[in-house]
Coordinates of C-alpha atoms in Angstrom, one line a residue:
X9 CA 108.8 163.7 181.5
X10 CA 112.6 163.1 181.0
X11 CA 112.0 159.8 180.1
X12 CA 109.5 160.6 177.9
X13 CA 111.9 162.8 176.5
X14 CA 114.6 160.2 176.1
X15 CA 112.0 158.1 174.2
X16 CA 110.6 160.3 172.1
X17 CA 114.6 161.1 170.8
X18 CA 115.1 157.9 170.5
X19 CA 112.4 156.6 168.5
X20 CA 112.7 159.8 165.9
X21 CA 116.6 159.3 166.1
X22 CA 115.9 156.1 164.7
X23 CA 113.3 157.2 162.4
X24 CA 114.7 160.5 161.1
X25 CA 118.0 158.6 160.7
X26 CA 118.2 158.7 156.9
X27 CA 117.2 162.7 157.3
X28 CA 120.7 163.0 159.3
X29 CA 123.3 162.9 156.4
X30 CA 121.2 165.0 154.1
X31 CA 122.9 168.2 152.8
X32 CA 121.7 171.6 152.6
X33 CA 118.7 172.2 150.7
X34 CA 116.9 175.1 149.0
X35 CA 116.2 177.4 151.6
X36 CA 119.0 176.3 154.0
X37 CA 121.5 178.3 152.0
X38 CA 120.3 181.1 152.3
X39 CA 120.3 180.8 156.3
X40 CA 123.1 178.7 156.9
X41 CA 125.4 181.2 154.5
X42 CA 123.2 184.6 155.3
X43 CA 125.5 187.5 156.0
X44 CA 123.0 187.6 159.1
X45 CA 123.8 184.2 160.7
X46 CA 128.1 185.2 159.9
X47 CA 128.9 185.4 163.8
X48 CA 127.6 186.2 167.3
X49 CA 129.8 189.2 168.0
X50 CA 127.6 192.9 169.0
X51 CA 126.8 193.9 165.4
X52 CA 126.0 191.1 164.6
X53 CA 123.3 190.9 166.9
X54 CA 122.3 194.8 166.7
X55 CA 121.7 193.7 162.8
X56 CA 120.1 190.2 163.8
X57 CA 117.8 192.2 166.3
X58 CA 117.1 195.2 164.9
X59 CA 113.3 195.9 164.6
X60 CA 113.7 199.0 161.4
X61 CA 117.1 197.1 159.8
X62 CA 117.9 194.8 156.7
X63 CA 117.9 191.8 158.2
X64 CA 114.6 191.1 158.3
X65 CA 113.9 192.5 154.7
X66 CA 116.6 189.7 153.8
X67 CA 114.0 187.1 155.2
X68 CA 110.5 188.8 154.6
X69 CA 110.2 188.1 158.3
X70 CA 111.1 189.7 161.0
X71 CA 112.8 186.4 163.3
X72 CA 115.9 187.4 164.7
X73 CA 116.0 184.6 167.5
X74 CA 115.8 182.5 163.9
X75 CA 118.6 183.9 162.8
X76 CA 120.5 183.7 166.5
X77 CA 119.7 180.2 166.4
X78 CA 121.6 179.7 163.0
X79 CA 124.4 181.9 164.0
X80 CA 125.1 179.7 167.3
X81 CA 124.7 176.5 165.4
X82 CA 127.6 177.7 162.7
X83 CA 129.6 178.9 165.8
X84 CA 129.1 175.5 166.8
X85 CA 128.9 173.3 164.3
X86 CA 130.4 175.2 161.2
X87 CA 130.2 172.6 158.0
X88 CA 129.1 169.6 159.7
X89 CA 125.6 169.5 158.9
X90 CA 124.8 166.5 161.2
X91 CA 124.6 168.8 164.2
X92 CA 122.2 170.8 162.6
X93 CA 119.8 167.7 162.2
X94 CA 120.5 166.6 165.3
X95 CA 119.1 170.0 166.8
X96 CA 116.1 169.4 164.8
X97 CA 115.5 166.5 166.0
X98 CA 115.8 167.1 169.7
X99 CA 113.7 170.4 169.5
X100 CA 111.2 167.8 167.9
X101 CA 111.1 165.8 170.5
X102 CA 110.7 168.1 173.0
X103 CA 108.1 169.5 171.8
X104 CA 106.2 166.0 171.3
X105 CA 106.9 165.9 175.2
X106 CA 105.6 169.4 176.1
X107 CA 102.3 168.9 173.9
X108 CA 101.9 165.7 176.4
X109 CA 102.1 167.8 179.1
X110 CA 99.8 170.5 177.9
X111 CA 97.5 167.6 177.4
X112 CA 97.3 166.0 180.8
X113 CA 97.1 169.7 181.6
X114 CA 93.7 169.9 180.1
X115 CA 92.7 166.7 182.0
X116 CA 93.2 164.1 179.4
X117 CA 94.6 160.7 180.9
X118 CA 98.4 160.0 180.9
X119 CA 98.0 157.0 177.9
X120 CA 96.2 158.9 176.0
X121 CA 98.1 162.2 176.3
X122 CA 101.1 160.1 175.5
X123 CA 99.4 159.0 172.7
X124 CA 98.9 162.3 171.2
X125 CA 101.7 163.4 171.6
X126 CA 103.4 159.8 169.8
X127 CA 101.4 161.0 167.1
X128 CA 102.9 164.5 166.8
X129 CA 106.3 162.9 166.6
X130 CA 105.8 160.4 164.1
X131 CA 103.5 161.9 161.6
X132 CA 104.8 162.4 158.5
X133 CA 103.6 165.8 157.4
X134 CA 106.2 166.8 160.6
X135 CA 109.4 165.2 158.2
X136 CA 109.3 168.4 156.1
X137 CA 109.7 170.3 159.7
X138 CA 112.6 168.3 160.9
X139 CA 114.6 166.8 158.1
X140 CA 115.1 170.4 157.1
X141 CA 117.7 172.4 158.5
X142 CA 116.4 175.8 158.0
X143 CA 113.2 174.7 159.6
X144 CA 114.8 175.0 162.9
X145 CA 112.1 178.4 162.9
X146 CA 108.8 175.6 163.0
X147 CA 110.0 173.7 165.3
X148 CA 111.5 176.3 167.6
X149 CA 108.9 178.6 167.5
X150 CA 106.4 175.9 168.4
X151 CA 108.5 174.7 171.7
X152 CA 108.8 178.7 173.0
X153 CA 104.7 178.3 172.3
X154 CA 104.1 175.3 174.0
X155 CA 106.0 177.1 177.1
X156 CA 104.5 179.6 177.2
X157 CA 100.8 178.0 177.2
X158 CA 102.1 175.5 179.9
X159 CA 103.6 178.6 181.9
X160 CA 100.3 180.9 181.9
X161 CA 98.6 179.8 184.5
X162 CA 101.9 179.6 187.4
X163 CA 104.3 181.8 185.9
X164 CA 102.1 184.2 184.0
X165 CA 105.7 186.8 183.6
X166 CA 108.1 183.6 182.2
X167 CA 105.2 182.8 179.9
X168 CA 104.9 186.4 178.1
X169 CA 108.9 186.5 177.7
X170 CA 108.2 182.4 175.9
X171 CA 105.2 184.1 173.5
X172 CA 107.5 187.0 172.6
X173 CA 110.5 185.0 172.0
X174 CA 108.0 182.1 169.8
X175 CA 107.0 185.1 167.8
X176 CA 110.5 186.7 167.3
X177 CA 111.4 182.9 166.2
X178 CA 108.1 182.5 163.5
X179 CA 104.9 184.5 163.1
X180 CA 103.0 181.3 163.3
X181 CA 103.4 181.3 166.9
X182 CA 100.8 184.2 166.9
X183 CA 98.6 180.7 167.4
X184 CA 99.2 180.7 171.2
X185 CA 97.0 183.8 171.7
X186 CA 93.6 182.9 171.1
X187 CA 94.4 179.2 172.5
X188 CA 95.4 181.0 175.5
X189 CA 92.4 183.2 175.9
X190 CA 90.5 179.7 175.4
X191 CA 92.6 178.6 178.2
X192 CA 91.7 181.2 180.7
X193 CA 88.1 181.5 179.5
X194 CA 88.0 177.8 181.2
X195 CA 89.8 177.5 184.3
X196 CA 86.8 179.1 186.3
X197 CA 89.4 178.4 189.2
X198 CA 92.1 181.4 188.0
X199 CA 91.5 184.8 189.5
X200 CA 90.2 186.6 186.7
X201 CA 91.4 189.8 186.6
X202 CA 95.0 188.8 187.1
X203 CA 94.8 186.4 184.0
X204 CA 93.0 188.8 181.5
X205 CA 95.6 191.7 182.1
X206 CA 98.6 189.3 181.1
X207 CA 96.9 187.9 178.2
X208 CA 97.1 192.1 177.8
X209 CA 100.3 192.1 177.8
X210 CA 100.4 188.8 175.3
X211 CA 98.5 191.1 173.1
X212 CA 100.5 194.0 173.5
X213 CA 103.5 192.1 172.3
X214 CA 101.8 191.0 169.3
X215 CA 100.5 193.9 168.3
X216 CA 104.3 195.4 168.6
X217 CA 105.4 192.5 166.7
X218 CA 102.9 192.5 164.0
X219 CA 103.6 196.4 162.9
X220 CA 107.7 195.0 162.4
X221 CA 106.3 191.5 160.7
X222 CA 103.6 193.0 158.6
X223 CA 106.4 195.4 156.8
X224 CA 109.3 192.9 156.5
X225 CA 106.3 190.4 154.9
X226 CA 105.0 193.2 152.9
X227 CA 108.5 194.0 151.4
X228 CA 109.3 190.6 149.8
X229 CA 107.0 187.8 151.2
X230 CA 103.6 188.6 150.0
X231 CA 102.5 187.9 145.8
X232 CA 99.4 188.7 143.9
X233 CA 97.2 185.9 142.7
X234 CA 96.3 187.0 139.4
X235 CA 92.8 184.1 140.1
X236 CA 92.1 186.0 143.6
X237 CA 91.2 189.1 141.6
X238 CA 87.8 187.6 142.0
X239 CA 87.1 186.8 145.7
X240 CA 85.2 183.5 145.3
X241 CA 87.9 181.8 143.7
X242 CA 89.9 183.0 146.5
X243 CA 86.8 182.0 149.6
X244 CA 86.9 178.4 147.8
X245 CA 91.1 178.4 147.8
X246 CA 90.8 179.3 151.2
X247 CA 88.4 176.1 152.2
X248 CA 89.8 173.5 150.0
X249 CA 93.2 174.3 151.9
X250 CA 91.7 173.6 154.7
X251 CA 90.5 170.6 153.8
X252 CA 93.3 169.4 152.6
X253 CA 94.9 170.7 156.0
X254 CA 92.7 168.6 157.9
X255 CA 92.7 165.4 155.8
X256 CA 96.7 165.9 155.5
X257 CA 96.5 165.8 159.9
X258 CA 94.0 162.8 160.2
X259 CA 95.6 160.5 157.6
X260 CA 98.8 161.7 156.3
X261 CA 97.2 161.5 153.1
X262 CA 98.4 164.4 150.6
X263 CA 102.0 164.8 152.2
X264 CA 104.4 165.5 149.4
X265 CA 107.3 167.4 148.9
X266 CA 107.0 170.9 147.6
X267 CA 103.5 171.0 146.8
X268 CA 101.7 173.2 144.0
X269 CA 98.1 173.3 144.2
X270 CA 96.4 175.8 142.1
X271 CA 93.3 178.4 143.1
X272 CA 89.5 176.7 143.0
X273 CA 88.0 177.9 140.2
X274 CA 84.9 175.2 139.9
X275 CA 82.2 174.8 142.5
X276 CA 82.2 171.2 141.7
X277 CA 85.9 170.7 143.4
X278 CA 85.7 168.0 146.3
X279 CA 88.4 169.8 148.5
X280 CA 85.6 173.0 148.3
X281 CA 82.8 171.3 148.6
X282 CA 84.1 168.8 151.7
X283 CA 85.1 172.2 153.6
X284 CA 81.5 173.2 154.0
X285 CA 80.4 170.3 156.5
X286 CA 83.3 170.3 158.1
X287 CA 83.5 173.9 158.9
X288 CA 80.0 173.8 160.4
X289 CA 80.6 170.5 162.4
X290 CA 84.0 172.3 163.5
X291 CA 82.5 176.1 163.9
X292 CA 79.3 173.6 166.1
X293 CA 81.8 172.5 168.6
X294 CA 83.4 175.3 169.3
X295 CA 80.4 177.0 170.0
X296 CA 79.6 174.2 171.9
X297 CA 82.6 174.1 173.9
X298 CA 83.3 178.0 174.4
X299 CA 80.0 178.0 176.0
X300 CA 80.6 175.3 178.2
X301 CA 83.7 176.6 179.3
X302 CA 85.9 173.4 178.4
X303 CA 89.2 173.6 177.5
X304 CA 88.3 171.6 173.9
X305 CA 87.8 175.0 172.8
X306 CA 90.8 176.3 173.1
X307 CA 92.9 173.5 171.6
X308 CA 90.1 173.9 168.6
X309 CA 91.0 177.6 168.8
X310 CA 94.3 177.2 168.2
X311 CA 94.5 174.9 165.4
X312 CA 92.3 177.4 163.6
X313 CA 94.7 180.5 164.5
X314 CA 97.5 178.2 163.4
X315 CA 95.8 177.9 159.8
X316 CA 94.7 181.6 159.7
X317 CA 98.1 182.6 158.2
X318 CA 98.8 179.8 155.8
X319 CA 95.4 179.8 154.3
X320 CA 96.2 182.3 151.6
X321 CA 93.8 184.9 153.1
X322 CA 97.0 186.6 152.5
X323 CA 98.7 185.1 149.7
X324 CA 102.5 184.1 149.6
X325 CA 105.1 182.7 147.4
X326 CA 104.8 179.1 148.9
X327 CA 100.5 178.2 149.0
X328 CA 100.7 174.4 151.0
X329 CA 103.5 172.8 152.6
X330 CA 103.7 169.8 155.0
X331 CA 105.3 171.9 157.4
X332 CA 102.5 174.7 157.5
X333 CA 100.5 171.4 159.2
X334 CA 103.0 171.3 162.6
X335 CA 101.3 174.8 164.7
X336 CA 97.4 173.2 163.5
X337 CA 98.4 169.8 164.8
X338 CA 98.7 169.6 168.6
X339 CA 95.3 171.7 168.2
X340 CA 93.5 169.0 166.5
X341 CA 94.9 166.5 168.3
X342 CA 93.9 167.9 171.9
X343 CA 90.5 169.2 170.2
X344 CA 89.8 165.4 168.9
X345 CA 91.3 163.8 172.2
X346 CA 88.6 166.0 174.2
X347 CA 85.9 165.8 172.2
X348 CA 86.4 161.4 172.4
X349 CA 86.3 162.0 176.0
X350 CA 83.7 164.2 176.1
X351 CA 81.8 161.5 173.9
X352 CA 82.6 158.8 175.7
X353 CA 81.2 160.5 178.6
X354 CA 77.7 160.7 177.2
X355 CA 77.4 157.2 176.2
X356 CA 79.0 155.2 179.2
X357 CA 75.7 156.3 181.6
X358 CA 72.7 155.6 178.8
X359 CA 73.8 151.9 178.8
X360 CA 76.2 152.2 175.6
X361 CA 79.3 149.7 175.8
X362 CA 81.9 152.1 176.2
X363 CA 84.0 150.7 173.4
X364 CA 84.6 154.0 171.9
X365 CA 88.0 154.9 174.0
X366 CA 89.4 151.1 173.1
X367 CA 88.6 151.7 169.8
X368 CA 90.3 154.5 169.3
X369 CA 92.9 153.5 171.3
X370 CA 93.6 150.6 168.5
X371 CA 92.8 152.3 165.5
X372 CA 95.3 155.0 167.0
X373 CA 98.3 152.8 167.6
X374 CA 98.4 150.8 164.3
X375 CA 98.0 154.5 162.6
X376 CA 101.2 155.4 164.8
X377 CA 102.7 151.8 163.4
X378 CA 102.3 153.0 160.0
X379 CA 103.2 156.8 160.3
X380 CA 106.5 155.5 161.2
X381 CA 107.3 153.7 158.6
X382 CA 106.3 156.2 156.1
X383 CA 108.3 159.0 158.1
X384 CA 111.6 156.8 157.9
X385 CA 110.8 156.6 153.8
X386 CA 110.6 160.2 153.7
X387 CA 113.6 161.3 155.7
X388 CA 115.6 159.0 153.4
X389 CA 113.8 161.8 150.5
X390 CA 115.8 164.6 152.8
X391 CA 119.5 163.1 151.8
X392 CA 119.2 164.8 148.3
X393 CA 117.4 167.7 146.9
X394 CA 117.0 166.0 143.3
X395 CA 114.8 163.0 144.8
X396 CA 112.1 165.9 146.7
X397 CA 112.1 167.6 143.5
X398 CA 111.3 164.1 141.8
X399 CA 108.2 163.5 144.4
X400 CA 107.1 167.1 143.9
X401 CA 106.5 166.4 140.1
X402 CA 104.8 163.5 140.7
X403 CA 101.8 164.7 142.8
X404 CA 102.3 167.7 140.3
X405 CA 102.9 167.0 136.8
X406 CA 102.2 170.3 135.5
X407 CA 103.5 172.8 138.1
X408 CA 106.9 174.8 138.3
X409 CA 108.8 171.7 139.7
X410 CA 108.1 169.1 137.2
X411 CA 108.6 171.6 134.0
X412 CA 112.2 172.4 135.6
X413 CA 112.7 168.9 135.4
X414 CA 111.6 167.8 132.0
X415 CA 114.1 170.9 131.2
X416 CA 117.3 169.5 133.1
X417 CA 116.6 166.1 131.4
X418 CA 116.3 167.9 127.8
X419 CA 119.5 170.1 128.7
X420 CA 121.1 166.7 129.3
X421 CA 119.5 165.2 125.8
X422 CA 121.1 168.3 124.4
X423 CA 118.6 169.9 123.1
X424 CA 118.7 173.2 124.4
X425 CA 115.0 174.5 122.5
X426 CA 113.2 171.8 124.9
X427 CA 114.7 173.0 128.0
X428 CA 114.1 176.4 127.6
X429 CA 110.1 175.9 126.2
X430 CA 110.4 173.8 130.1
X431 CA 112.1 176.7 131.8
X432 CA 109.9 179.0 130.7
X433 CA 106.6 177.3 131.6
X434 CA 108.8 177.0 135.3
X435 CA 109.5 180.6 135.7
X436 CA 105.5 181.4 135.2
X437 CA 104.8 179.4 137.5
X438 CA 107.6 180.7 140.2
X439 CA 110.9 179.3 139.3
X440 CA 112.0 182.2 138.0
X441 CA 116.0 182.8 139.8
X442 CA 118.1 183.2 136.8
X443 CA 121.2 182.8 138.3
X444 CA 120.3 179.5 140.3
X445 CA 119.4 178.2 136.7
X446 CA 122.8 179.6 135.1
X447 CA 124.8 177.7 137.7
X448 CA 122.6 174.3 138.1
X449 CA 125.1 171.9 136.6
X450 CA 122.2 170.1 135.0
X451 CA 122.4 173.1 132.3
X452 CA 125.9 172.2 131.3
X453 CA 125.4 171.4 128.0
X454 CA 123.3 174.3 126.4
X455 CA 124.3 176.6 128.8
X456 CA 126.0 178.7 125.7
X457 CA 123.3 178.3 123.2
X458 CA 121.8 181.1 122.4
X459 CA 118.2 180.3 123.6
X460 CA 119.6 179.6 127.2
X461 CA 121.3 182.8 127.3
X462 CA 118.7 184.4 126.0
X463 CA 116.1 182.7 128.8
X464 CA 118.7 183.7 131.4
X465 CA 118.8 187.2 130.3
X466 CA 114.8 187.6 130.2
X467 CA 114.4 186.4 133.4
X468 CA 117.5 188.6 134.5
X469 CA 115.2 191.2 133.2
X470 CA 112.1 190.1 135.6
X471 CA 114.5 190.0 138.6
X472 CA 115.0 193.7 137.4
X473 CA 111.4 194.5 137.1
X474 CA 110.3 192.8 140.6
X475 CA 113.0 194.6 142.7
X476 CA 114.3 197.5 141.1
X477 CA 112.2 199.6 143.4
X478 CA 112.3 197.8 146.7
X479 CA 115.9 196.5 147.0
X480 CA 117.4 197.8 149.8
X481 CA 119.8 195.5 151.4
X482 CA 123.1 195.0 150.6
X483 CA 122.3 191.4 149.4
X484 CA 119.2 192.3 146.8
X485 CA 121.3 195.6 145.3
X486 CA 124.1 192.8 144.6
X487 CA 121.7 190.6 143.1
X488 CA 120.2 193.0 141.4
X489 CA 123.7 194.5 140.0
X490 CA 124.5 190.9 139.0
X491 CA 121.2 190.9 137.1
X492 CA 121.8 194.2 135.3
X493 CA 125.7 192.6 134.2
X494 CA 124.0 189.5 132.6
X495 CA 122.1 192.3 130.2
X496 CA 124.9 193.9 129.4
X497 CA 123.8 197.3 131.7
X498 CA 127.0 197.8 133.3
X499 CA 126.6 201.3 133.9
X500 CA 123.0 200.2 135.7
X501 CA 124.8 197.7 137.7
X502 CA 127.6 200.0 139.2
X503 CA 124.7 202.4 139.8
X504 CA 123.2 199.6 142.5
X505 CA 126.7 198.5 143.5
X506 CA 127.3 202.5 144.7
X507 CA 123.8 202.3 146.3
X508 CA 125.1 198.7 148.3
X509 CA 128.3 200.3 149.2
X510 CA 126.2 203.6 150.6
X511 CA 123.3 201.2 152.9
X512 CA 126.5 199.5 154.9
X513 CA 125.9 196.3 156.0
X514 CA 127.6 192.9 156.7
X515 CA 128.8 193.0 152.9
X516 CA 130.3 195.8 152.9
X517 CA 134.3 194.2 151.5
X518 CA 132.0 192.2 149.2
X519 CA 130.5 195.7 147.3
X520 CA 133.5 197.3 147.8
X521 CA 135.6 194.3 145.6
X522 CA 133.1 193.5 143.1
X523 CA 132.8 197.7 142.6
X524 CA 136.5 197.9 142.0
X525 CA 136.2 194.6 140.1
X526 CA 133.4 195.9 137.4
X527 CA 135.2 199.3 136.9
X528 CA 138.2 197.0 136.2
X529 CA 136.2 195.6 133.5
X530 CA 135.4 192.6 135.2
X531 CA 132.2 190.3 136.3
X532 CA 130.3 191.0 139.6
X533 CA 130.0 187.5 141.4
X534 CA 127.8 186.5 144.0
X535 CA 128.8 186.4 147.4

């Protein structure tokens, strides 16, 4: 497996190349420059760890071996952003090797384990997962989950500690559960009782996780879909994501950067309608295979648990991404590498040419020929934020993205009435930070007309709305003073200053200066 290792880096090295000078993007800052990733010292760690604290109300997540993760790549690699890529990219590959293993685990030849596994490497919905710093949570969570399902069986104690530490890294590692009861429900050869009570204690964890996870979600990660108030919109959002899940994973068709789709609200949509005979051909084999006792079902298991929390049965700010796609993968690929074995098996003894494995075999390799070369385009997307944001508004003209767009290129025209009719359109539809906007340097020239201060203070006004009741930690009260300032509601703004300075926190210099600074008569600034 170590040289499978070494050539799975190698061949992503050389394909994520373009991904490995790319700066910080979006989400990056605010993990790379948290107050909760500062340093590795004891309080640090209490506050990283700390199941009731603000951390994860920072993140809407509770993931604190996220955020342990960041902290030792700063205290290793401080500024230079190539080591962060670089850790992506190993964990990457790693976990291409360990979904090999886990697949000549369940009896599927070493070729075509390998093959599956060439195909989790290279396929481009996996860029997003990668090329992105912060994203060190997908791909980390996935490689404690794949130890832990290759540990059940032997080391049944080391594999509960990998489960708990996958969750405590992303709550899409919950996946591992039902794919390990699917496990156990197969090997008839495990003694029985001795397997169901750890997968006990696998659900035990979870279910001490999940209280934590479902506040810190609850507290800034979940949103109302005004269109779910009526619940067959929302059943046919739920499909159609699903199809385009599963089209995204066979074909790499629908990969895009940033992606907006909008709730079903026809029963004529194709991405609905499609979801129907696939979900009984899908829902048919499982059957089929938990009742035969194969280990298909549990690979099918798990790539269905995977897309259980990004399917919007609980809406959240971010509907479809690429990198939602990396916990249902290896699923569907061991599913679809069993079930071509199992077919295979059928036809070879009633006198069909067994053509069926070459076939695939083929078609397989030139679709790994080509997945390469489309991931190396889209790392090269990865070395600057503008050109993702370009992509996004293509495969979206009219969504948030592409409306912040047309209103940097009319800020640049100078016509500031443009660019705020743009910005506006961008904030209903989730592009709504009005300090991010006040300091884009696209703005610079109408940032002091009077309709683009006026924008910023509106949305100022909606920060004010959304949080005045739920910030908590030190970081939201300052944002939320700094939101209060741009209105003019100083007296409002020292009020959540005094409220920062009272939680205590990893802040606690940075309330305490910009306190003294506004009853100086000066400008809270953001840390």
């Amino acid at each position: 497996m170590l040289i499978a290792f070494l050539v799975f880096a190698g061949v992503n090295l050389f394909v994520y190349s373009p991904a490995l000078r790319g700066p910080l993007i979006s989400d990056d800052f605010g993990y790379l420059q948290s107050p909760y990733t500062r340093s590795l010292d004891t309080e640090a760690l209490i506050e990283m760890f700390d199941p009731m604290g603000d951390a994860r109300l920072y993140t809407g997540n509770y993931a604190p071996v996220h955020l342990f993760l960041h902290a030792l790549e700063r205290s290793l690699f401080a500024d230079h952003l190539v080591g962060y890529h670089v850790v992506n990219l190993l964990v990457h590959s790693l976990n291409s090797v360990l979904l090999v293993a886990l697949l000549m685990r369940s009896g599927i030849p070493r070729g075509a384990a390998l093959l599956g596994g060439a195909f989790f490497a290279l396929h481009p919905a996996n860029v997003e997962a990668v090329a992105w710093i912060s994203q060190l949570k997908t791909n980390g969570a996935l490689a404690f989950s794949l130890l832990a399902l290759l540990c059940l069986a032997r080391r049944p104690g080391l594999a509960a500690l990998c489960f708990a530490l996958a969750l405590l890294t992303k709550a899409s590692a919950s996946f591992a559960l039902p794919m390990a009861v699917g496990l156990v429900w197969a090997d008839r050869e495990v003694v029985a009782s001795r397997a169901w009570a750890w997968l006990g204690v696998w659900a035990l964890i979870f279910a001490l996780y999940a209280v934590t996870q479902l506040s810190s979600f609850g507290h800034i990660g979940s949103v109302e879909v005004e269109a779910f108030s009526d619940p067959i919109v929302h059943l046919r959002t739920i499909a159609a994501v699903g199809t385009r899940y599963l089209v995204m994973a066979a074909s790499s068709v629908g990969v895009a950067a940033f992606q907006e789709p909008t709730p079903v609200g026809s029963w004529l949509d194709p991405w609905w309608l499609a979801a129907l005979p696939l979900s009984f051909l899908l829902a048919i084999r499982i059957f089929l295979s938990i009742r035969a006792r194969r280990e298909e079902a549990a690979w099918w298991l798990g790539a269905a648990a995977a897309f259980a929390p990004v399917s919007q049965l609980f809406p959240f700010l971010i509907p479809f991404a690429d990198r939602y796609l990396y916990f249902s993968l290896p699923g569907l690929i061991g599913g679809t590498l069993l079930c071509v074995m199992d077919l295979t098996a059928w036809l070879s003894p009633r006198g069909v040419p067994n053509v069926l494995a070459k076939a695939t075999t083929a078609a397989l390799s030139i679709l790994l020929i080509l997945f390469a070369v489309v991931s190396h385009e889209r790392a090269e997307l990865w070395q600057n934020e503008i050109r993702l944001l370009a992509e996004a508004a293509r495969h979206y003209p009219a969504g948030g993205t592409a409306h912040y767009l047309r209103a940097r290129a009319a800020a640049q025209e100078g016509d500031p009435e443009a660019a705020v009719e743009s910005l506006r359109i961008a904030a209903d539809l989730g592009m709504n930070r009005f300090d991010a906007i006040d300091r884009d340097p696209g703005f610079a020239p109408v940032r002091t007309s009077p309709a683009f201060r006026l924008l910023v203070r509106d949305l100022a006004g909606r920060l004010i709305e959304r949080t005045a009741e739920s910030a908590v930690t030190q970081p939201e009260l300052l944002a939320l003073a700094r939101a209060h300032l741009e209105r003019g509601e100083t007296a409002d703004a020292e009020r959540a200053l005094e409220r920062a300075q009272l939680r205590k926190g990893p802040l606690d210099s940075v309330v305490r200066v910009e306190l003294e600074r506004l009853r100086r008569g000066s400008s809270v600034e953001t840390p």
